Amino acid sequence: AEYKAEYKLDIVPSLTTAWGMGATYFTDLVRERSDGRINIKVYPNSQLTTGAQTNAFMLVRNGTIDFAVQSSINYSPQIVELNLFALPFFIANQPDKYVAMDAIKAGESGKLVVKAVEDKGVKFLAWGENGFRELTNSKREIRSPKDMEGMKIRVVGSPIFLDAFRAIGANPLTMNWSDTMAAIQQGVVDGQENPISTFYPVKIHEYHKYVTDWHYVIDPTMYVVNPAVWKTFSEDDQKLIQEAAEEAGKYMVALARISLDDGTAYKYLESIGKLPEITDWYKELANVGMTVSILTPEETRAFAEKTAPVVDEWRSKIGEEIVAAAEADMAAAAASK
Amino acid sequence: MIKKVFDNFEELLGSVILVVMAVITFANVVTRYFILYALAFTEEVTIYLFVWLVMLGTAIAFKKGANLSMTFVYDKLPARGKKLCFFASTALSLAFFALLAYLGYVQVSDEIALSVTSPSLAIPMWWYTVSLPVFSVLIIVRIMQAAAETVRGDEFRRGC
Amino acid sequence: METLIHEPAFWTIALFIIPLLIRVPIAVALGSAAIFVVWNWDLGYQMLSYSFFSGIAKFPLLAIPFFILAGVIMEKVGIAERIIALIKQLVGDMTGGLAVATVIVAAFWGAVSGSGPATVAALGLILIPGMAEAGYDKAFAAAVVSVSAGLAIIIPPSISFIVYGDIMQQSVGTLFAAGVLPGIVVAAFLCVSVWLVSRVHGYRGAPRGSASEVLRALRDAFWGLFTPVIILGGIYGGIFTPTEAAAVAVFYGLFVGVFIYRTLTVRILYEILSETVAATSVVMIVVTCAGLYSWLGATVGLIDKIAALLLGISENPVVILLMINIILLFAGMLLDAISIAYVFLPILAPVIMAFGWDPIWFGVMMTVNMAIGQVTPPVAVNLATPAPYDGHDVALARRLSRSLMRRGTLWLHQ
Ligand code: NA
Ligand code: NA
């Protein structure tokens, strides 16, 4: 079949975030390796969905958008299984949260999730990662659920987030990312939660002085493509794109984890010669004047206890089979470590 | 009676929706001081009902010819020119809302097929988006009614 | 020529302007131009319904129906006529008394209504015949009402500011606050100029009322005068968002209509509601389609090109600012304020950034510009409302205003 002169790829934030860099790396690899035959253009800031990020899945599915690097959260209105990653403290409570995350991606539960995505009409290419979602706010240091009482927190438009924050005692508001910075500037909301690599580049520190590192949920991203578009590629080109997505995904995961894991991410980025400007997140956040509160396991537990009913409720909504498989995958990984 | 309801359907339903929206928003202000969460989830209902309201009001606007347009070139044209402009303009409006009706229908079908849920209340999203195709059809009906009236009244002779 | 035909940016502009000239509704012209380019250049026309939906469903825009509703309620329950009666009593028979009173009433009404033409509709029917009876030239009377009605979009609440805030991601509350002083300054200048004209022609007002008459008028109008306090006080006191303030104003108006003036009937309520639904939608359909259009402009790179062009003309901020004002003034002569905001602001935003201008200040400047555009031919909405008015026949005036409503000019420029 004939190739398009240019394919469109959708992402939510700006190109300077880990998300944006992971997407750009993918399109660069594809362009280079196809000698310029396959051109994919990254459209940042939810341009292709005119700001309505949770519509992204629908628009890839119906072919309006060819490719996307999308977070599991933005697909969860359409694919309830993806709420697995939004179960509060489900992965964070594991002995090593990154080992646990990788175990899900590689394990049975990951297969079930990918199947759920593809059953709904989108071709999955590879996993990326935005990172664990941390909390920032303009009011005070947060170390316990009590500190968050009544605080207005912007969350993405997904019910499980509302449930989790209500269970903690905060006052969550749903809002598109494209409206969020204005809401933060105007003080419409007191806080927000996102991976560091997403909120740092938009200079959240100009408004929020406090970060709570509680890594309550993770935001894995997926490289996906419209199935009809996928079929137009020759077998060789499919292989080329698939590999590029996997490599870009690895790069993105490392960007999201640098200085937050055991050093693996740093070593990987160094090995491919793509070390980012900032290689120590906590130091950088302190540099720009933020108070970083890294919760102790006991402090984390206090939050997890509050949100335990939410996990119970959502287990059945997500599907017992998938949640149990994820627990088994994580347990096996922890045991073999 | 039925004709009266049909003729004023948008005004009736639109008024009810506006009242609901105003009451919810007002109640939110009041309760915010007494209940911690206020009725934050109701924001979803209000802003999505707003889409219903705008679609209905657009039908009214076409029924009454109240949409904003630039008339100073049109006004200077002879009757034949006005007629031509009128048919071109009506055709374009019909085409636009026909496309919106069709794509809205596709969107609703997709949302039903995938059981897409709303961001706060997690109710089926199509309950809200169904306003697009259904009321687009209503707008099309109103455009055609108004056009028929214009042609019958031969309003091109008068300065419109 | 050949290259122009293959240039989406060219079609983006041409397909908007041509339908506009043949009286296609502005919203349809914007929307169909956008969707044609999207379809022809394969940018994914299926997003139309999704964008349409999310273009309307925005919390800050909810302030629009509520402020329109509040304004219509205040007019229909009789708050407007009571404020007019009071100001007339206060100004008395000084030179240009009625004209000055009209400006002051319009400034007050501006603090209730967010729309210029709506202000003409609320005040014109009483003030124009009133001035004509007192010997004012009718055209002058109509002009005073139309021009002062421009204060409605400068003095908060203002639909122009709500839309500006949405596009530029600025706080509507801050914009509202920034509009108060310029509004008062413009009102003062208008007072001086209508006074000067009145002195030449010897126009005066009705005699001032006795102290007890003034007091009674004040008591009557008190509830209306209190509205701006609720709206603006509530927003600045941090009690309400603008949207909530609008909803509170709605219930306050209903309260006054039901319990104080006892003028509100079910019939009038239905009229108020259905009029608001239509008026809101006339504004919102332009907001939605113009949003689609400006999104397209950004996606096909048109906006970057024009902004770069603009920045390339001069490095002198005064020159650029002057040029922007001329462009806006010219656009304001032809187009409604909302379309202008959506079409021009994305282009101007990088320029505003490049020169480090304060976006709030720019918003106020632009809005004053739009207020001028509302009374500048060939498309002068505020003027269009009372201009053809002739004679003292109120029935005629009512018929006229109804026919104008039908033509939609009433809410043009909101
Ligand atoms: Na105003
Ligand atoms: Na004008």
mmCIF file of C-alpha atoms in Angstrom, chain C residues 31-297:
data_model
loop_
_atom_site.group_PDB
_atom_site.id
_atom_site.type_symbol
_atom_site.label_atom_id
_atom_site.label_comp_id
_atom_site.label_asym_id
_atom_site.label_seq_id
_atom_site.Cartn_x
_atom_site.Cartn_y
_atom_site.Cartn_z
ATOM 1 C CA GLY C 31 -16.386 25.762 11.067
ATOM 2 C CA SER C 32 -16.676 24.704 7.446
ATOM 3 C CA ALA C 33 -13.433 26.419 6.445
ATOM 4 C CA ALA C 34 -11.697 24.529 9.236
ATOM 5 C CA ILE C 35 -13.234 21.213 8.400
ATOM 6 C CA PHE C 36 -12.601 21.500 4.662
ATOM 7 C CA VAL C 37 -8.901 22.120 5.187
ATOM 8 C CA VAL C 38 -8.718 19.357 7.767
ATOM 9 C CA TRP C 39 -10.365 16.947 5.366
ATOM 10 C CA ASN C 40 -8.427 17.947 2.247
ATOM 11 C CA TRP C 41 -5.043 17.793 3.952
ATOM 12 C CA ASP C 42 -5.941 14.641 5.825
ATOM 13 C CA LEU C 43 -5.596 16.057 9.315
ATOM 14 C CA GLY C 44 -8.451 13.884 10.541
ATOM 15 C CA TYR C 45 -11.870 15.421 10.007
ATOM 16 C CA GLN C 46 -13.410 12.829 12.350
ATOM 17 C CA MET C 47 -12.297 14.952 15.261
ATOM 18 C CA LEU C 48 -15.074 17.454 14.460
ATOM 19 C CA SER C 49 -17.632 16.014 16.850
ATOM 20 C CA TYR C 50 -15.067 15.472 19.612
ATOM 21 C CA SER C 51 -13.719 19.014 19.262
ATOM 22 C CA PHE C 52 -17.182 20.454 19.047
ATOM 23 C CA PHE C 53 -18.132 18.789 22.297
ATOM 24 C CA SER C 54 -14.980 19.706 24.201
ATOM 25 C CA GLY C 55 -15.060 23.233 22.761
ATOM 26 C CA ILE C 56 -18.313 23.902 24.577
ATOM 27 C CA ALA C 57 -17.775 21.834 27.715
ATOM 28 C CA LYS C 58 -15.419 24.180 29.565
ATOM 29 C CA PHE C 59 -16.067 25.404 33.054
ATOM 30 C CA PRO C 60 -14.992 29.072 32.580
ATOM 31 C CA LEU C 61 -17.347 29.410 29.597
ATOM 32 C CA LEU C 62 -20.287 28.486 31.824
ATOM 33 C CA ALA C 63 -20.137 32.072 33.043
ATOM 34 C CA ILE C 64 -21.551 33.149 29.676
ATOM 35 C CA PRO C 65 -25.075 31.683 29.977
ATOM 36 C CA PHE C 66 -25.299 32.683 33.612
ATOM 37 C CA PHE C 67 -24.261 36.299 33.039
ATOM 38 C CA ILE C 68 -26.636 36.562 30.073
ATOM 39 C CA LEU C 69 -29.404 35.048 32.194
ATOM 40 C CA ALA C 70 -28.681 37.423 35.067
ATOM 41 C CA GLY C 71 -28.788 40.415 32.699
ATOM 42 C CA VAL C 72 -32.068 39.356 31.103
ATOM 43 C CA ILE C 73 -33.645 38.751 34.514
ATOM 44 C CA MET C 74 -32.521 42.146 35.810
ATOM 45 C CA GLU C 75 -33.991 43.803 32.741
ATOM 46 C CA LYS C 76 -37.297 41.947 32.743
ATOM 47 C CA VAL C 77 -38.060 42.245 36.444
ATOM 48 C CA GLY C 78 -37.731 46.032 36.159
ATOM 49 C CA ILE C 79 -34.326 46.779 37.631
ATOM 50 C CA ALA C 80 -33.201 48.686 34.522
ATOM 51 C CA GLU C 81 -36.101 51.122 34.539
ATOM 52 C CA ARG C 82 -35.661 51.833 38.223
ATOM 53 C CA ILE C 83 -31.977 52.633 37.816
ATOM 54 C CA ILE C 84 -32.828 54.951 34.912
ATOM 55 C CA ALA C 85 -35.460 56.719 37.020
ATOM 56 C CA LEU C 86 -32.969 57.265 39.817
ATOM 57 C CA ILE C 87 -30.153 58.621 37.652
ATOM 58 C CA LYS C 88 -32.571 60.959 35.850
ATOM 59 C CA GLN C 89 -33.661 62.365 39.193
ATOM 60 C CA LEU C 90 -30.074 62.878 40.254
ATOM 61 C CA VAL C 91 -28.801 64.557 37.088
ATOM 62 C CA GLY C 92 -31.782 66.893 36.687
ATOM 63 C CA ASP C 93 -32.083 69.583 34.054
ATOM 64 C CA MET C 94 -28.453 70.534 33.651
ATOM 65 C CA THR C 95 -27.066 70.926 30.109
ATOM 66 C CA GLY C 96 -27.099 67.538 28.438
ATOM 67 C CA GLY C 97 -28.733 66.151 31.550
ATOM 68 C CA LEU C 98 -30.439 63.202 29.924
ATOM 69 C CA ALA C 99 -27.436 62.360 27.777
ATOM 70 C CA VAL C 100 -25.099 62.396 30.761
ATOM 71 C CA ALA C 101 -27.650 60.337 32.679
ATOM 72 C CA THR C 102 -27.641 57.828 29.832
ATOM 73 C CA VAL C 103 -23.860 57.412 30.028
ATOM 74 C CA ILE C 104 -23.992 56.951 33.795
ATOM 75 C CA VAL C 105 -26.850 54.460 33.561
ATOM 76 C CA ALA C 106 -24.962 52.548 30.870
ATOM 77 C CA ALA C 107 -21.888 52.431 33.095
ATOM 78 C CA PHE C 108 -24.007 51.073 35.937
ATOM 79 C CA TRP C 109 -25.750 48.628 33.688
ATOM 80 C CA GLY C 110 -22.356 47.594 32.402
ATOM 81 C CA ALA C 111 -21.684 46.266 35.877
ATOM 82 C CA VAL C 112 -24.712 43.975 35.524
ATOM 83 C CA SER C 113 -24.622 43.017 31.858
ATOM 84 C CA GLY C 114 -21.732 41.488 29.956
ATOM 85 C CA SER C 115 -22.888 42.485 26.502
ATOM 86 C CA GLY C 116 -23.066 45.735 24.553
ATOM 87 C CA PRO C 117 -26.088 45.027 22.372
ATOM 88 C CA ALA C 118 -27.931 43.542 25.376
ATOM 89 C CA THR C 119 -27.347 46.843 27.135
ATOM 90 C CA VAL C 120 -28.798 48.733 24.179
ATOM 91 C CA ALA C 121 -31.803 46.436 24.329
ATOM 92 C CA ALA C 122 -32.276 46.935 28.058
ATOM 93 C CA LEU C 123 -31.855 50.707 28.114
ATOM 94 C CA GLY C 124 -32.587 51.962 24.602
ATOM 95 C CA LEU C 125 -36.350 51.509 24.685
ATOM 96 C CA ILE C 126 -36.719 53.841 27.638
ATOM 97 C CA LEU C 127 -33.856 56.253 27.113
ATOM 98 C CA ILE C 128 -34.105 57.024 23.393
ATOM 99 C CA PRO C 129 -37.799 57.993 23.352
ATOM 100 C CA GLY C 130 -37.185 59.859 26.611
ATOM 101 C CA MET C 131 -34.434 61.967 25.079
ATOM 102 C CA ALA C 132 -36.420 62.488 21.877
ATOM 103 C CA GLU C 133 -39.379 63.805 23.896
ATOM 104 C CA ALA C 134 -37.087 66.214 25.717
ATOM 105 C CA GLY C 135 -36.060 67.679 22.356
ATOM 106 C CA TYR C 136 -32.870 65.755 21.644
ATOM 107 C CA ASP C 137 -32.119 64.838 18.060
ATOM 108 C CA LYS C 138 -33.140 61.204 17.664
ATOM 109 C CA ALA C 139 -29.985 60.159 15.898
ATOM 110 C CA PHE C 140 -27.928 61.733 18.661
ATOM 111 C CA ALA C 141 -30.027 60.002 21.301
ATOM 112 C CA ALA C 142 -29.523 56.658 19.593
ATOM 113 C CA ALA C 143 -25.801 57.278 19.242
ATOM 114 C CA VAL C 144 -25.392 58.123 22.931
ATOM 115 C CA VAL C 145 -27.093 54.882 23.962
ATOM 116 C CA SER C 146 -25.102 52.782 21.490
ATOM 117 C CA VAL C 147 -21.737 54.219 22.317
ATOM 118 C CA SER C 148 -22.242 54.111 26.070
ATOM 119 C CA ALA C 149 -23.422 50.523 25.764
ATOM 120 C CA GLY C 150 -19.846 49.712 24.783
ATOM 121 C CA LEU C 151 -19.032 50.209 28.446
ATOM 122 C CA ALA C 152 -20.764 46.884 29.109
ATOM 123 C CA ILE C 153 -17.844 44.878 27.760
ATOM 124 C CA ILE C 154 -15.172 47.029 29.414
ATOM 125 C CA ILE C 155 -16.759 47.236 32.842
ATOM 126 C CA PRO C 156 -17.049 43.753 34.363
ATOM 127 C CA PRO C 157 -18.767 41.360 33.977
ATOM 128 C CA SER C 158 -17.869 41.021 30.331
ATOM 129 C CA ILE C 159 -18.257 38.185 27.870
ATOM 130 C CA SER C 160 -15.246 39.548 25.979
ATOM 131 C CA PHE C 161 -13.053 39.050 29.052
ATOM 132 C CA ILE C 162 -14.403 35.547 29.628
ATOM 133 C CA VAL C 163 -13.507 34.552 26.084
ATOM 134 C CA TYR C 164 -10.131 36.315 26.264
ATOM 135 C CA GLY C 165 -9.360 34.494 29.496
ATOM 136 C CA ASP C 166 -10.236 31.177 27.885
ATOM 137 C CA ILE C 167 -7.996 31.715 24.871
ATOM 138 C CA MET C 168 -5.054 33.316 26.659
ATOM 139 C CA GLN C 169 -5.285 31.177 29.790
ATOM 140 C CA GLN C 170 -5.646 34.245 31.984
ATOM 141 C CA SER C 171 -7.690 34.675 35.114
ATOM 142 C CA VAL C 172 -11.125 36.041 34.280
ATOM 143 C CA GLY C 173 -11.297 37.544 37.756
ATOM 144 C CA THR C 174 -8.079 39.518 37.186
ATOM 145 C CA LEU C 175 -9.312 40.682 33.791
ATOM 146 C CA PHE C 176 -12.559 41.801 35.399
ATOM 147 C CA ALA C 177 -10.653 43.774 38.011
ATOM 148 C CA ALA C 178 -8.483 45.364 35.346
ATOM 149 C CA GLY C 179 -11.531 46.544 33.393
ATOM 150 C CA VAL C 180 -13.081 48.684 36.130
ATOM 151 C CA LEU C 181 -10.832 51.739 35.951
ATOM 152 C CA PRO C 182 -10.578 52.010 32.134
ATOM 153 C CA GLY C 183 -14.374 51.648 32.072
ATOM 154 C CA ILE C 184 -14.814 54.577 34.424
ATOM 155 C CA VAL C 185 -12.307 56.673 32.477
ATOM 156 C CA VAL C 186 -14.096 55.965 29.191
ATOM 157 C CA ALA C 187 -17.424 56.797 30.857
ATOM 158 C CA ALA C 188 -16.037 60.122 32.105
ATOM 159 C CA PHE C 189 -14.813 61.036 28.622
ATOM 160 C CA LEU C 190 -18.189 60.116 27.175
ATOM 161 C CA CYS C 191 -19.899 62.371 29.736
ATOM 162 C CA VAL C 192 -17.711 65.284 28.696
ATOM 163 C CA SER C 193 -18.286 64.748 24.992
ATOM 164 C CA VAL C 194 -22.083 64.365 25.215
ATOM 165 C CA TRP C 195 -22.134 67.450 27.435
ATOM 166 C CA LEU C 196 -20.222 69.431 24.793
ATOM 167 C CA VAL C 197 -22.608 68.390 22.007
ATOM 168 C CA SER C 198 -25.599 69.110 24.211
ATOM 169 C CA ARG C 199 -24.300 72.593 24.986
ATOM 170 C CA VAL C 200 -24.063 73.427 21.291
ATOM 171 C CA HIS C 201 -27.649 72.278 20.678
ATOM 172 C CA GLY C 202 -29.076 73.406 23.985
ATOM 173 C CA TYR C 203 -30.203 69.937 25.099
ATOM 174 C CA ARG C 204 -31.202 69.676 28.749
ATOM 175 C CA GLY C 205 -32.762 67.145 31.073
ATOM 176 C CA ALA C 206 -35.969 66.878 33.040
ATOM 177 C CA PRO C 207 -36.150 68.923 36.261
ATOM 178 C CA ARG C 208 -34.552 67.357 39.308
ATOM 179 C CA GLY C 209 -36.973 65.683 41.689
ATOM 180 C CA SER C 210 -37.622 66.803 45.246
ATOM 181 C CA ALA C 211 -35.545 65.271 48.019
ATOM 182 C CA SER C 212 -38.298 62.808 48.875
ATOM 183 C CA GLU C 213 -38.711 61.826 45.220
ATOM 184 C CA VAL C 214 -34.987 61.203 44.939
ATOM 185 C CA LEU C 215 -35.083 59.167 48.106
ATOM 186 C CA ARG C 216 -37.975 57.087 46.840
ATOM 187 C CA ALA C 217 -36.183 56.483 43.526
ATOM 188 C CA LEU C 218 -33.086 55.474 45.454
ATOM 189 C CA ARG C 219 -35.081 53.044 47.567
ATOM 190 C CA ASP C 220 -36.668 51.585 44.435
ATOM 191 C CA ALA C 221 -33.364 51.202 42.641
ATOM 192 C CA PHE C 222 -31.421 50.045 45.694
ATOM 193 C CA TRP C 223 -31.820 46.348 44.950
ATOM 194 C CA GLY C 224 -30.552 46.813 41.442
ATOM 195 C CA LEU C 225 -27.618 48.919 42.539
ATOM 196 C CA PHE C 226 -26.677 46.147 44.904
ATOM 197 C CA THR C 227 -26.087 43.616 42.079
ATOM 198 C CA PRO C 228 -22.582 44.808 41.109
ATOM 199 C CA VAL C 229 -21.626 44.618 44.756
ATOM 200 C CA ILE C 230 -22.567 40.952 44.838
ATOM 201 C CA ILE C 231 -20.923 40.066 41.546
ATOM 202 C CA LEU C 232 -17.691 42.013 41.862
ATOM 203 C CA GLY C 233 -17.412 41.868 45.632
ATOM 204 C CA GLY C 234 -17.936 38.118 45.497
ATOM 205 C CA ILE C 235 -15.215 37.620 42.906
ATOM 206 C CA TYR C 236 -12.626 39.945 44.451
ATOM 207 C CA GLY C 237 -13.404 38.766 47.946
ATOM 208 C CA GLY C 238 -12.384 35.310 46.747
ATOM 209 C CA ILE C 239 -15.835 33.976 47.614
ATOM 210 C CA PHE C 240 -16.884 33.005 44.093
ATOM 211 C CA THR C 241 -15.341 32.160 40.765
ATOM 212 C CA PRO C 242 -16.769 34.336 37.976
ATOM 213 C CA THR C 243 -19.018 31.447 36.924
ATOM 214 C CA GLU C 244 -20.349 31.044 40.452
ATOM 215 C CA ALA C 245 -20.807 34.800 40.812
ATOM 216 C CA ALA C 246 -22.930 34.736 37.675
ATOM 217 C CA ALA C 247 -25.073 31.935 39.086
ATOM 218 C CA VAL C 248 -25.467 33.833 42.354
ATOM 219 C CA ALA C 249 -26.489 36.956 40.408
ATOM 220 C CA VAL C 250 -29.150 34.883 38.665
ATOM 221 C CA PHE C 251 -30.716 33.846 41.939
ATOM 222 C CA TYR C 252 -30.385 37.327 43.350
ATOM 223 C CA GLY C 253 -32.286 38.710 40.323
ATOM 224 C CA LEU C 254 -34.976 36.074 40.761
ATOM 225 C CA PHE C 255 -35.211 36.924 44.440
ATOM 226 C CA VAL C 256 -35.685 40.626 43.648
ATOM 227 C CA GLY C 257 -38.213 39.832 40.932
ATOM 228 C CA VAL C 258 -40.279 37.517 43.096
ATOM 229 C CA PHE C 259 -40.121 39.045 46.574
ATOM 230 C CA ILE C 260 -39.227 42.732 46.182
ATOM 231 C CA TYR C 261 -40.700 43.989 42.930
ATOM 232 C CA ARG C 262 -43.163 41.119 42.536
ATOM 233 C CA THR C 263 -42.914 41.455 38.783
ATOM 234 C CA LEU C 264 -41.862 37.942 37.872
ATOM 235 C CA THR C 265 -44.557 35.691 36.437
ATOM 236 C CA VAL C 266 -44.188 32.193 35.052
ATOM 237 C CA ARG C 267 -44.742 33.589 31.572
ATOM 238 C CA ILE C 268 -41.977 36.147 31.966
ATOM 239 C CA LEU C 269 -39.697 33.509 33.451
ATOM 240 C CA TYR C 270 -40.204 31.291 30.418
ATOM 241 C CA GLU C 271 -39.481 34.256 28.161
ATOM 242 C CA ILE C 272 -36.313 34.993 30.135
ATOM 243 C CA LEU C 273 -35.124 31.387 29.950
ATOM 244 C CA SER C 274 -35.782 30.801 26.275
ATOM 245 C CA GLU C 275 -34.284 34.141 25.304
ATOM 246 C CA THR C 276 -31.164 33.259 27.302
ATOM 247 C CA VAL C 277 -30.864 29.833 25.682
ATOM 248 C CA ALA C 278 -30.933 31.419 22.226
ATOM 249 C CA ALA C 279 -28.642 34.324 23.082
ATOM 250 C CA THR C 280 -26.107 32.029 24.774
ATOM 251 C CA SER C 281 -26.013 29.706 21.811
ATOM 252 C CA VAL C 282 -25.539 32.497 19.285
ATOM 253 C CA VAL C 283 -22.372 33.375 21.216
ATOM 254 C CA MET C 284 -21.272 29.821 22.000
ATOM 255 C CA ILE C 285 -21.608 28.447 18.484
ATOM 256 C CA VAL C 286 -19.153 31.129 17.379
ATOM 257 C CA VAL C 287 -16.874 30.303 20.317
ATOM 258 C CA THR C 288 -16.888 26.628 19.335
ATOM 259 C CA CYS C 289 -16.378 27.048 15.606
ATOM 260 C CA ALA C 290 -13.852 29.847 16.058
ATOM 261 C CA GLY C 291 -11.976 27.583 18.469
ATOM 262 C CA LEU C 292 -11.892 24.899 15.799
ATOM 263 C CA TYR C 293 -10.678 27.455 13.283
ATOM 264 C CA SER C 294 -7.883 28.767 15.449
ATOM 265 C CA TRP C 295 -6.842 25.208 16.294
ATOM 266 C CA LEU C 296 -6.560 24.564 12.569
ATOM 267 C CA GLY C 297 -4.596 27.775 12.084
#
